[in-house]
Amino acid sequence: MLRWRYGTVTEIRGTWRGSCEVLVDIEARDPQDRSSAKALAYPELVGTPRVGDRVLLNCNALAKGLGTGGYALVVALPDRLPEDVDGPGHIVKARYTPQQTMRLAVDEEDSPHRETMTAVDDVAGMPVVVHDLHSALPAILAGILLDRPDARVAYVMTDGGALPAWFSRTLDGLSGTLAGTVTTGQTFGGDLEATNVHTGLLAARQVLRADIAIVTQGPGNLGTGTTWGFSGTACGDAVNATAAMGGRAVGALRISDADARDRHVGVSHHSLTAYGRVALAAADLPVPTGLAPELAARVSEQLEPLRSRHRVVPVDAEGLVEAMRRSPVRLSTMGRGLDADLAYFLACAAAGRHAAGLTA
């Protein structure tokens, strides 16, 4: 069910690529309704809000108090609908939802890249770094660029989290550093649109001319605390897709000694399940040096069962923290910054450094 409300825009709070944050006065339906709240509009879908506009809102995330996605979402500007836009592209994303959108796929007939996408069917050994959290992206990128500052790095976004790439302020902040973003599956709003991870990897290599690709979901991880009930199982699928496309998979591990939940201490059960049970192809699993002794021992023990299929690779962590501090975006995962969850970010950056070494 949707929690529908009407509201009025009282302030434009800020914009970033593809997004507009506004303050709205919400028309009350019961005493528990908040009178004022932040709302997010995607101008390409609903038009650009102005102060005084009446807006139709989906308030589900606001009512649930979600962290990453705790906005009211603008569904429409009912009194000022945007003009119709006709353009190339016939694939539909967010299919059969009220805001399904027509996109131009990188490999469809009308695409200027059609010939490139059909000329080859593999990624020619390109390293592909896989992680299950969007927060890993800037840390992985920092690790790559520390050793390969000239590397072209593409981001391939999967649909386990946010569907619009525009939701991510991290992507907006990294737009001058990445070679480009490919949105795959049900995600949309990247520099290129792709049908699935396979064509997303191909587009990263053949169209964006990437040396390395990073595959993660968008913001908004889904997890139920059960063995299989989390969106990060897609990491294993991405390893398999990388192998099928002739790439070199690098499985970035989710490591932490700061998470209060035991299932995420050491190597998270998300990584152990995705790489240990979902991934059928081999991957490199980088582990940074310099972890606290107790944490390092736990990580080594947890990874032992994965060694029969994957290559567990120690990676020198020297210089990685400094590289991450120079990131153009703030590093944060589950509300914890770089210093509060250093092992997490070090593991991500180590995966990036390892991938960079594979291109030398």
mmCIF file of C-alpha atoms in Angstrom:
data_model
loop_
_atom_site.group_PDB
_atom_site.id
_atom_site.type_symbol
_atom_site.label_atom_id
_atom_site.label_comp_id
_atom_site.label_asym_id
_atom_site.label_seq_id
_atom_site.Cartn_x
_atom_site.Cartn_y
_atom_site.Cartn_z
ATOM 1 C CA MET A 1 0.000 0.000 0.000
ATOM 2 C CA LEU A 2 1.054 3.581 -0.604
ATOM 3 C CA ARG A 3 0.719 6.426 1.874
ATOM 4 C CA TRP A 4 -0.578 9.200 -0.378
ATOM 5 C CA ARG A 5 -0.514 12.874 0.587
ATOM 6 C CA TYR A 6 -0.790 16.232 -1.096
ATOM 7 C CA GLY A 7 1.631 18.992 -0.219
ATOM 8 C CA THR A 8 2.828 22.419 -1.269
ATOM 9 C CA VAL A 9 6.435 23.267 -2.086
ATOM 10 C CA THR A 10 7.710 25.969 0.283
ATOM 11 C CA GLU A 11 11.435 25.875 -0.460
ATOM 12 C CA ILE A 12 13.900 24.519 -3.026
ATOM 13 C CA ARG A 13 16.603 23.052 -0.783
ATOM 14 C CA GLY A 14 19.112 21.949 -3.393
ATOM 15 C CA THR A 15 19.715 20.152 -6.645
ATOM 16 C CA TRP A 16 22.194 17.605 -7.949
ATOM 17 C CA ARG A 17 22.324 15.686 -11.174
ATOM 18 C CA GLY A 18 18.836 14.379 -11.897
ATOM 19 C CA SER A 19 17.366 15.307 -8.485
ATOM 20 C CA CYS A 20 15.711 18.227 -6.750
ATOM 21 C CA GLU A 21 15.225 18.349 -2.974
ATOM 22 C CA VAL A 22 12.365 20.495 -1.730
ATOM 23 C CA LEU A 23 10.626 21.319 1.528
ATOM 24 C CA VAL A 24 6.882 20.686 1.486
ATOM 25 C CA ASP A 25 3.973 21.506 3.746
ATOM 26 C CA ILE A 26 1.928 18.318 3.901
ATOM 27 C CA GLU A 27 -1.843 18.469 4.010
ATOM 28 C CA ALA A 28 -2.794 16.695 7.237
ATOM 29 C CA ARG A 29 -5.121 13.679 7.206
ATOM 30 C CA ASP A 30 -4.666 12.742 10.868
ATOM 31 C CA PRO A 31 -2.929 14.250 13.927
ATOM 32 C CA GLN A 32 0.180 12.103 13.418
ATOM 33 C CA ASP A 33 0.989 13.653 10.038
ATOM 34 C CA ARG A 34 4.079 15.834 9.967
ATOM 35 C CA SER A 35 3.272 19.339 8.803
ATOM 36 C CA SER A 36 6.569 19.860 6.992
ATOM 37 C CA ALA A 37 9.073 17.442 5.435
ATOM 38 C CA LYS A 38 11.825 17.003 2.895
ATOM 39 C CA ALA A 39 10.741 15.623 -0.452
ATOM 40 C CA LEU A 40 12.667 14.473 -3.500
ATOM 41 C CA ALA A 41 11.673 15.007 -7.113
ATOM 42 C CA TYR A 42 13.249 13.566 -10.245
ATOM 43 C CA PRO A 43 12.660 16.334 -12.824
ATOM 44 C CA GLU A 44 13.043 14.009 -15.808
ATOM 45 C CA LEU A 45 10.081 11.991 -14.535
ATOM 46 C CA VAL A 46 7.790 14.598 -12.950
ATOM 47 C CA GLY A 47 9.037 18.013 -14.045
ATOM 48 C CA THR A 48 10.941 20.622 -12.037
ATOM 49 C CA PRO A 49 9.170 21.784 -8.853
ATOM 50 C CA ARG A 50 8.775 25.460 -8.043
ATOM 51 C CA VAL A 51 7.861 27.179 -4.789
ATOM 52 C CA GLY A 52 4.071 27.197 -4.550
ATOM 53 C CA ASP A 53 3.547 24.048 -6.618
ATOM 54 C CA ARG A 54 1.002 21.556 -5.323
ATOM 55 C CA VAL A 55 2.590 18.097 -5.325
ATOM 56 C CA LEU A 56 1.326 14.546 -4.994
ATOM 57 C CA LEU A 57 3.550 12.639 -2.568
ATOM 58 C CA ASN A 58 4.369 9.048 -1.691
ATOM 59 C CA CYS A 59 5.143 9.232 2.032
ATOM 60 C CA ASN A 60 5.917 5.572 2.763
ATOM 61 C CA ALA A 61 9.647 6.046 3.449
ATOM 62 C CA LEU A 62 8.978 9.195 5.464
ATOM 63 C CA ALA A 63 6.456 7.398 7.657
ATOM 64 C CA LYS A 64 8.827 4.469 8.255
ATOM 65 C CA GLY A 65 11.713 6.775 9.143
ATOM 66 C CA LEU A 66 14.091 5.134 6.695
ATOM 67 C CA GLY A 67 17.656 6.405 6.808
ATOM 68 C CA THR A 68 18.971 6.389 3.249
ATOM 69 C CA GLY A 69 15.578 6.869 1.624
ATOM 70 C CA GLY A 70 13.703 8.813 4.276
ATOM 71 C CA TYR A 71 12.185 11.336 1.896
ATOM 72 C CA ALA A 72 8.682 11.941 0.763
ATOM 73 C CA LEU A 73 8.806 11.300 -2.985
ATOM 74 C CA VAL A 74 7.167 13.601 -5.491
ATOM 75 C CA VAL A 75 4.919 11.494 -7.714
ATOM 76 C CA ALA A 76 3.491 14.340 -9.806
ATOM 77 C CA LEU A 77 2.947 18.066 -10.113
ATOM 78 C CA PRO A 78 -0.784 17.625 -10.844
ATOM 79 C CA ASP A 79 -1.504 21.278 -11.664
ATOM 80 C CA ARG A 80 1.578 21.761 -13.896
ATOM 81 C CA LEU A 81 2.338 18.618 -15.847
ATOM 82 C CA PRO A 82 5.588 18.620 -17.858
ATOM 83 C CA GLU A 83 5.534 18.710 -21.646
ATOM 84 C CA ASP A 84 5.609 15.437 -23.551
ATOM 85 C CA VAL A 85 9.082 14.459 -24.705
ATOM 86 C CA ASP A 86 9.534 12.228 -27.714
ATOM 87 C CA GLY A 87 12.899 10.642 -28.302
ATOM 88 C CA PRO A 88 14.679 7.461 -29.298
ATOM 89 C CA GLY A 89 14.545 4.389 -27.119
ATOM 90 C CA HIS A 90 11.897 1.772 -26.504
ATOM 91 C CA ILE A 91 12.979 -0.222 -23.456
ATOM 92 C CA VAL A 92 10.906 0.312 -20.340
ATOM 93 C CA LYS A 93 12.403 0.510 -16.847
ATOM 94 C CA ALA A 94 10.511 0.483 -13.546
ATOM 95 C CA ARG A 95 8.168 -1.596 -15.684
ATOM 96 C CA TYR A 96 4.449 -1.520 -15.000
ATOM 97 C CA THR A 97 4.779 0.888 -12.113
ATOM 98 C CA PRO A 98 3.029 4.278 -12.318
ATOM 99 C CA GLN A 99 6.328 5.964 -13.166
ATOM 100 C CA GLN A 100 7.671 3.504 -15.730
ATOM 101 C CA THR A 101 10.066 5.326 -18.017
ATOM 102 C CA MET A 102 11.165 4.813 -21.623
ATOM 103 C CA ARG A 103 14.932 4.621 -22.034
ATOM 104 C CA LEU A 104 17.368 4.214 -24.923
ATOM 105 C CA ALA A 105 19.313 0.995 -24.361
ATOM 106 C CA VAL A 106 22.947 1.068 -25.370
ATOM 107 C CA ASP A 107 22.491 -2.013 -27.569
ATOM 108 C CA GLU A 108 19.054 -1.437 -29.133
ATOM 109 C CA GLU A 109 18.498 -0.610 -32.788
ATOM 110 C CA ASP A 110 18.256 3.179 -32.353
ATOM 111 C CA SER A 111 21.416 3.398 -30.246
ATOM 112 C CA PRO A 112 24.457 5.112 -31.764
ATOM 113 C CA HIS A 113 26.475 2.360 -30.065
ATOM 114 C CA ARG A 114 24.570 -0.528 -31.617
ATOM 115 C CA GLU A 115 27.389 -1.510 -33.973
ATOM 116 C CA THR A 116 29.990 -1.386 -31.207
ATOM 117 C CA MET A 117 27.830 -3.486 -28.907
ATOM 118 C CA THR A 118 27.224 -6.170 -31.520
ATOM 119 C CA ALA A 119 30.792 -6.340 -32.858
ATOM 120 C CA VAL A 120 32.172 -8.159 -29.791
ATOM 121 C CA ASP A 121 30.674 -10.262 -27.019
ATOM 122 C CA ASP A 122 33.248 -10.159 -24.221
ATOM 123 C CA VAL A 123 35.158 -7.668 -22.061
ATOM 124 C CA ALA A 124 38.649 -8.912 -22.953
ATOM 125 C CA GLY A 125 39.897 -9.670 -19.450
ATOM 126 C CA MET A 126 38.739 -6.402 -17.856
ATOM 127 C CA PRO A 127 38.955 -6.500 -14.029
ATOM 128 C CA VAL A 128 35.519 -6.135 -12.429
ATOM 129 C CA VAL A 129 35.314 -5.228 -8.739
ATOM 130 C CA VAL A 130 32.097 -6.401 -7.089
ATOM 131 C CA HIS A 131 30.588 -5.237 -3.784
ATOM 132 C CA ASP A 132 27.134 -5.379 -2.238
ATOM 133 C CA LEU A 133 26.952 -1.831 -0.802
ATOM 134 C CA HIS A 134 26.874 1.466 -2.674
ATOM 135 C CA SER A 135 29.041 3.023 0.044
ATOM 136 C CA ALA A 136 31.965 0.928 -1.217
ATOM 137 C CA LEU A 137 32.134 2.784 -4.526
ATOM 138 C CA PRO A 138 34.319 5.789 -3.585
ATOM 139 C CA ALA A 139 36.691 3.660 -1.505
ATOM 140 C CA ILE A 140 37.194 1.130 -4.315
ATOM 141 C CA LEU A 141 37.746 3.995 -6.745
ATOM 142 C CA ALA A 142 40.315 5.593 -4.426
ATOM 143 C CA GLY A 143 42.256 2.324 -4.261
ATOM 144 C CA ILE A 144 42.299 2.022 -8.055
ATOM 145 C CA LEU A 145 43.364 5.584 -8.747
ATOM 146 C CA LEU A 146 46.110 5.576 -6.113
ATOM 147 C CA ASP A 147 48.168 3.167 -8.208
ATOM 148 C CA ARG A 148 46.610 3.869 -11.615
ATOM 149 C CA PRO A 149 45.665 7.570 -11.685
ATOM 150 C CA ASP A 150 45.166 7.352 -15.458
ATOM 151 C CA ALA A 151 42.752 4.401 -15.312
ATOM 152 C CA ARG A 152 39.326 4.750 -16.874
ATOM 153 C CA VAL A 153 36.849 3.372 -14.326
ATOM 154 C CA ALA A 154 33.181 2.740 -15.090
ATOM 155 C CA TYR A 155 30.424 2.157 -12.558
ATOM 156 C CA VAL A 156 27.868 -0.540 -13.377
ATOM 157 C CA MET A 157 24.816 -0.050 -11.159
ATOM 158 C CA THR A 158 22.585 -2.995 -10.270
ATOM 159 C CA ASP A 159 18.983 -2.834 -9.113
ATOM 160 C CA GLY A 160 19.188 -4.168 -5.555
ATOM 161 C CA GLY A 161 18.870 -0.669 -4.088
ATOM 162 C CA ALA A 162 17.712 2.665 -5.509
ATOM 163 C CA LEU A 163 16.490 2.426 -9.091
ATOM 164 C CA PRO A 164 17.225 6.020 -10.221
ATOM 165 C CA ALA A 165 20.965 6.713 -10.370
ATOM 166 C CA TRP A 166 19.956 10.313 -9.678
ATOM 167 C CA PHE A 167 19.270 9.445 -6.034
ATOM 168 C CA SER A 168 22.991 9.025 -5.331
ATOM 169 C CA ARG A 169 24.848 12.145 -4.251
ATOM 170 C CA THR A 170 27.984 10.004 -4.264
ATOM 171 C CA LEU A 171 27.619 9.487 -8.011
ATOM 172 C CA ASP A 172 27.079 13.193 -8.521
ATOM 173 C CA GLY A 173 30.279 13.916 -6.595
ATOM 174 C CA LEU A 174 32.267 11.301 -8.528
ATOM 175 C CA SER A 175 30.983 12.311 -11.968
ATOM 176 C CA GLY A 176 34.257 14.037 -12.829
ATOM 177 C CA THR A 177 36.298 11.015 -11.771
ATOM 178 C CA LEU A 178 34.410 8.116 -13.313
ATOM 179 C CA ALA A 179 34.475 7.357 -17.034
ATOM 180 C CA GLY A 180 30.704 6.986 -16.744
ATOM 181 C CA THR A 181 27.810 5.088 -15.184
ATOM 182 C CA VAL A 182 25.850 2.253 -16.770
ATOM 183 C CA THR A 183 22.446 1.580 -15.192
ATOM 184 C CA THR A 184 21.343 -2.037 -15.608
ATOM 185 C CA GLY A 185 18.212 -4.098 -15.105
ATOM 186 C CA GLN A 186 15.477 -1.906 -13.607
ATOM 187 C CA THR A 187 17.873 0.940 -12.734
ATOM 188 C CA PHE A 188 17.927 4.031 -14.918
ATOM 189 C CA GLY A 189 19.452 7.491 -15.258
ATOM 190 C CA GLY A 190 23.063 6.530 -15.980
ATOM 191 C CA ASP A 191 25.188 7.831 -18.819
ATOM 192 C CA LEU A 192 24.254 4.590 -20.583
ATOM 193 C CA GLU A 193 21.285 2.254 -20.078
ATOM 194 C CA ALA A 194 21.697 -1.516 -20.298
ATOM 195 C CA THR A 195 19.341 -4.468 -20.165
ATOM 196 C CA ASN A 196 21.304 -6.457 -17.598
ATOM 197 C CA VAL A 197 24.713 -6.740 -15.927
ATOM 198 C CA HIS A 198 26.138 -8.630 -18.909
ATOM 199 C CA THR A 199 25.389 -5.864 -21.395
ATOM 200 C CA GLY A 200 26.300 -3.321 -18.721
ATOM 201 C CA LEU A 201 29.803 -4.776 -18.483
ATOM 202 C CA LEU A 202 30.075 -4.886 -22.254
ATOM 203 C CA ALA A 203 29.019 -1.230 -22.496
ATOM 204 C CA ALA A 204 31.531 -0.253 -19.812
ATOM 205 C CA ARG A 205 34.343 -1.894 -21.757
ATOM 206 C CA GLN A 206 33.413 -1.235 -25.364
ATOM 207 C CA VAL A 207 31.588 2.115 -25.194
ATOM 208 C CA LEU A 208 33.049 3.851 -22.141
ATOM 209 C CA ARG A 209 36.435 2.251 -22.898
ATOM 210 C CA ALA A 210 36.883 1.355 -19.238
ATOM 211 C CA ASP A 211 40.032 -0.304 -17.956
ATOM 212 C CA ILE A 212 38.191 -1.423 -14.804
ATOM 213 C CA ALA A 213 34.518 -1.669 -13.849
ATOM 214 C CA ILE A 214 32.969 -1.444 -10.390
ATOM 215 C CA VAL A 215 29.647 -3.256 -9.855
ATOM 216 C CA THR A 216 27.443 -2.374 -6.872
ATOM 217 C CA GLN A 217 23.797 -1.698 -6.195
ATOM 218 C CA GLY A 218 22.508 1.819 -5.696
ATOM 219 C CA PRO A 219 21.906 3.312 -2.231
ATOM 220 C CA GLY A 220 19.455 1.494 0.015
ATOM 221 C CA ASN A 221 20.611 -2.021 0.872
ATOM 222 C CA LEU A 222 17.871 -4.573 1.566
ATOM 223 C CA GLY A 223 18.429 -7.156 4.288
ATOM 224 C CA THR A 224 16.193 -9.320 6.460
ATOM 225 C CA GLY A 225 18.806 -10.859 8.776
ATOM 226 C CA THR A 226 18.344 -14.275 7.186
ATOM 227 C CA THR A 227 20.815 -16.401 5.238
ATOM 228 C CA TRP A 228 19.395 -15.646 1.810
ATOM 229 C CA GLY A 229 17.201 -12.594 2.336
ATOM 230 C CA PHE A 230 19.418 -9.724 1.257
ATOM 231 C CA SER A 231 20.037 -7.859 -1.984
ATOM 232 C CA GLY A 232 23.790 -8.527 -1.848
ATOM 233 C CA THR A 233 23.359 -12.051 -3.218
ATOM 234 C CA ALA A 234 23.681 -10.195 -6.533
ATOM 235 C CA CYS A 235 27.441 -10.058 -5.882
ATOM 236 C CA GLY A 236 27.638 -13.753 -6.670
ATOM 237 C CA ASP A 237 25.576 -13.235 -9.804
ATOM 238 C CA ALA A 238 27.944 -10.434 -10.864
ATOM 239 C CA VAL A 239 30.953 -12.735 -10.411
ATOM 240 C CA ASN A 240 29.258 -15.285 -12.662
ATOM 241 C CA ALA A 241 28.396 -12.604 -15.235
ATOM 242 C CA THR A 242 31.990 -11.373 -15.215
ATOM 243 C CA ALA A 243 33.274 -14.868 -15.913
ATOM 244 C CA ALA A 244 30.716 -15.371 -18.683
ATOM 245 C CA MET A 245 31.832 -12.102 -20.294
ATOM 246 C CA GLY A 246 35.527 -12.979 -20.159
ATOM 247 C CA GLY A 247 36.401 -10.611 -17.320
ATOM 248 C CA ARG A 248 38.475 -10.992 -14.156
ATOM 249 C CA ALA A 249 36.273 -10.895 -11.062
ATOM 250 C CA VAL A 250 37.525 -9.209 -7.889
ATOM 251 C CA GLY A 251 35.208 -9.821 -4.940
ATOM 252 C CA ALA A 252 35.486 -6.888 -2.549
ATOM 253 C CA LEU A 253 34.828 -8.244 0.926
ATOM 254 C CA ARG A 254 32.538 -6.595 3.464
ATOM 255 C CA ILE A 255 34.785 -6.598 6.550
ATOM 256 C CA SER A 256 34.104 -4.770 9.810
ATOM 257 C CA ASP A 257 34.867 -4.765 13.510
ATOM 258 C CA ALA A 258 32.604 -1.759 14.122
ATOM 259 C CA ASP A 259 29.213 -3.260 13.280
ATOM 260 C CA ALA A 260 27.210 -4.163 16.364
ATOM 261 C CA ARG A 261 25.578 -7.121 14.598
ATOM 262 C CA ASP A 262 27.602 -10.308 14.973
ATOM 263 C CA ARG A 263 26.630 -11.559 11.508
ATOM 264 C CA HIS A 264 28.540 -8.614 10.021
ATOM 265 C CA VAL A 265 31.646 -8.814 12.248
ATOM 266 C CA GLY A 266 34.800 -9.957 10.484
ATOM 267 C CA VAL A 267 33.652 -10.965 7.020
ATOM 268 C CA SER A 268 29.943 -10.240 6.752
ATOM 269 C CA HIS A 269 27.655 -13.189 6.101
ATOM 270 C CA HIS A 270 26.602 -11.228 3.004
ATOM 271 C CA SER A 271 30.068 -11.735 1.474
ATOM 272 C CA LEU A 272 30.379 -15.307 2.720
ATOM 273 C CA THR A 273 27.033 -16.290 1.200
ATOM 274 C CA ALA A 274 27.410 -14.372 -2.069
ATOM 275 C CA TYR A 275 30.942 -15.581 -2.833
ATOM 276 C CA GLY A 276 30.744 -18.903 -1.050
ATOM 277 C CA ARG A 277 27.366 -20.163 -2.274
ATOM 278 C CA VAL A 278 26.058 -17.980 -5.128
ATOM 279 C CA ALA A 279 29.234 -17.388 -7.131
ATOM 280 C CA LEU A 280 29.971 -20.466 -9.217
ATOM 281 C CA ALA A 281 33.003 -18.931 -10.939
ATOM 282 C CA ALA A 282 36.326 -18.057 -9.305
ATOM 283 C CA ALA A 283 37.160 -14.583 -8.053
ATOM 284 C CA ASP A 284 40.076 -12.868 -6.371
ATOM 285 C CA LEU A 285 39.193 -11.938 -2.762
ATOM 286 C CA PRO A 286 41.591 -9.212 -1.580
ATOM 287 C CA VAL A 287 42.304 -8.822 2.147
ATOM 288 C CA PRO A 288 44.150 -5.685 3.324
ATOM 289 C CA THR A 289 47.247 -5.988 5.474
ATOM 290 C CA GLY A 290 47.366 -4.165 8.794
ATOM 291 C CA LEU A 291 44.021 -5.254 10.202
ATOM 292 C CA ALA A 292 43.880 -5.541 13.993
ATOM 293 C CA PRO A 293 45.263 -8.988 14.966
ATOM 294 C CA GLU A 294 41.991 -10.321 16.391
ATOM 295 C CA LEU A 295 40.055 -9.145 13.332
ATOM 296 C CA ALA A 296 42.673 -10.514 10.934
ATOM 297 C CA ALA A 297 42.523 -13.932 12.610
ATOM 298 C CA ARG A 298 38.726 -14.015 12.395
ATOM 299 C CA VAL A 299 38.771 -12.970 8.739
ATOM 300 C CA SER A 300 41.317 -15.664 7.884
ATOM 301 C CA GLU A 301 39.250 -18.345 9.598
ATOM 302 C CA GLN A 302 36.014 -17.216 7.923
ATOM 303 C CA LEU A 303 37.592 -17.236 4.472
ATOM 304 C CA GLU A 304 39.109 -20.695 4.792
ATOM 305 C CA PRO A 305 36.086 -22.517 3.263
ATOM 306 C CA LEU A 306 36.157 -20.167 0.246
ATOM 307 C CA ARG A 307 39.765 -20.964 -0.681
ATOM 308 C CA SER A 308 38.801 -24.093 -2.603
ATOM 309 C CA ARG A 309 37.085 -21.944 -5.242
ATOM 310 C CA HIS A 310 38.502 -18.448 -4.904
ATOM 311 C CA ARG A 311 41.948 -16.857 -4.585
ATOM 312 C CA VAL A 312 42.367 -15.059 -1.238
ATOM 313 C CA VAL A 313 44.931 -12.328 -1.925
ATOM 314 C CA PRO A 314 46.760 -10.202 0.677
ATOM 315 C CA VAL A 315 47.019 -6.570 -0.421
ATOM 316 C CA ASP A 316 49.395 -3.970 0.990
ATOM 317 C CA ALA A 317 47.312 -1.249 2.662
ATOM 318 C CA GLU A 318 50.049 1.395 2.684
ATOM 319 C CA GLY A 319 48.733 4.707 1.409
ATOM 320 C CA LEU A 320 45.110 3.610 1.104
ATOM 321 C CA VAL A 321 43.786 5.613 4.062
ATOM 322 C CA GLU A 322 45.384 8.794 2.762
ATOM 323 C CA ALA A 323 43.961 8.120 -0.696
ATOM 324 C CA MET A 324 40.466 7.717 0.725
ATOM 325 C CA ARG A 325 40.799 10.961 2.686
ATOM 326 C CA ARG A 326 41.366 12.709 -0.643
ATOM 327 C CA SER A 327 38.121 11.361 -2.099
ATOM 328 C CA PRO A 328 35.897 14.081 -3.586
ATOM 329 C CA VAL A 329 32.946 12.626 -1.639
ATOM 330 C CA ARG A 330 32.488 11.829 2.030
ATOM 331 C CA LEU A 331 32.882 8.162 2.914
ATOM 332 C CA SER A 332 30.078 6.729 5.029
ATOM 333 C CA THR A 333 28.508 3.309 5.549
ATOM 334 C CA MET A 334 25.575 2.601 7.848
ATOM 335 C CA GLY A 335 26.156 6.040 9.350
ATOM 336 C CA ARG A 336 29.834 5.331 10.111
ATOM 337 C CA GLY A 337 32.607 7.376 8.545
ATOM 338 C CA LEU A 338 36.100 6.354 7.489
ATOM 339 C CA ASP A 339 37.654 6.422 10.949
ATOM 340 C CA ALA A 340 34.647 4.804 12.638
ATOM 341 C CA ASP A 341 34.715 1.740 10.341
ATOM 342 C CA LEU A 342 38.230 1.755 8.951
ATOM 343 C CA ALA A 343 38.412 -1.984 8.224
ATOM 344 C CA TYR A 344 35.335 -1.785 5.998
ATOM 345 C CA PHE A 345 36.749 0.955 3.826
ATOM 346 C CA LEU A 346 40.266 -0.538 3.787
ATOM 347 C CA ALA A 347 38.888 -3.794 2.390
ATOM 348 C CA CYS A 348 37.113 -1.859 -0.369
ATOM 349 C CA ALA A 349 40.184 0.193 -1.248
ATOM 350 C CA ALA A 350 42.357 -2.944 -1.201
ATOM 351 C CA ALA A 351 40.056 -4.514 -3.790
ATOM 352 C CA GLY A 352 40.497 -1.440 -5.943
ATOM 353 C CA ARG A 353 44.274 -1.546 -5.594
ATOM 354 C CA HIS A 354 44.315 -5.229 -6.508
ATOM 355 C CA ALA A 355 42.192 -4.592 -9.607
ATOM 356 C CA ALA A 356 44.531 -1.794 -10.654
ATOM 357 C CA GLY A 357 47.430 -4.232 -10.461
ATOM 358 C CA LEU A 358 45.677 -6.619 -12.833
ATOM 359 C CA THR A 359 45.766 -3.973 -15.590
ATOM 360 C CA ALA A 360 49.518 -3.347 -15.404
#
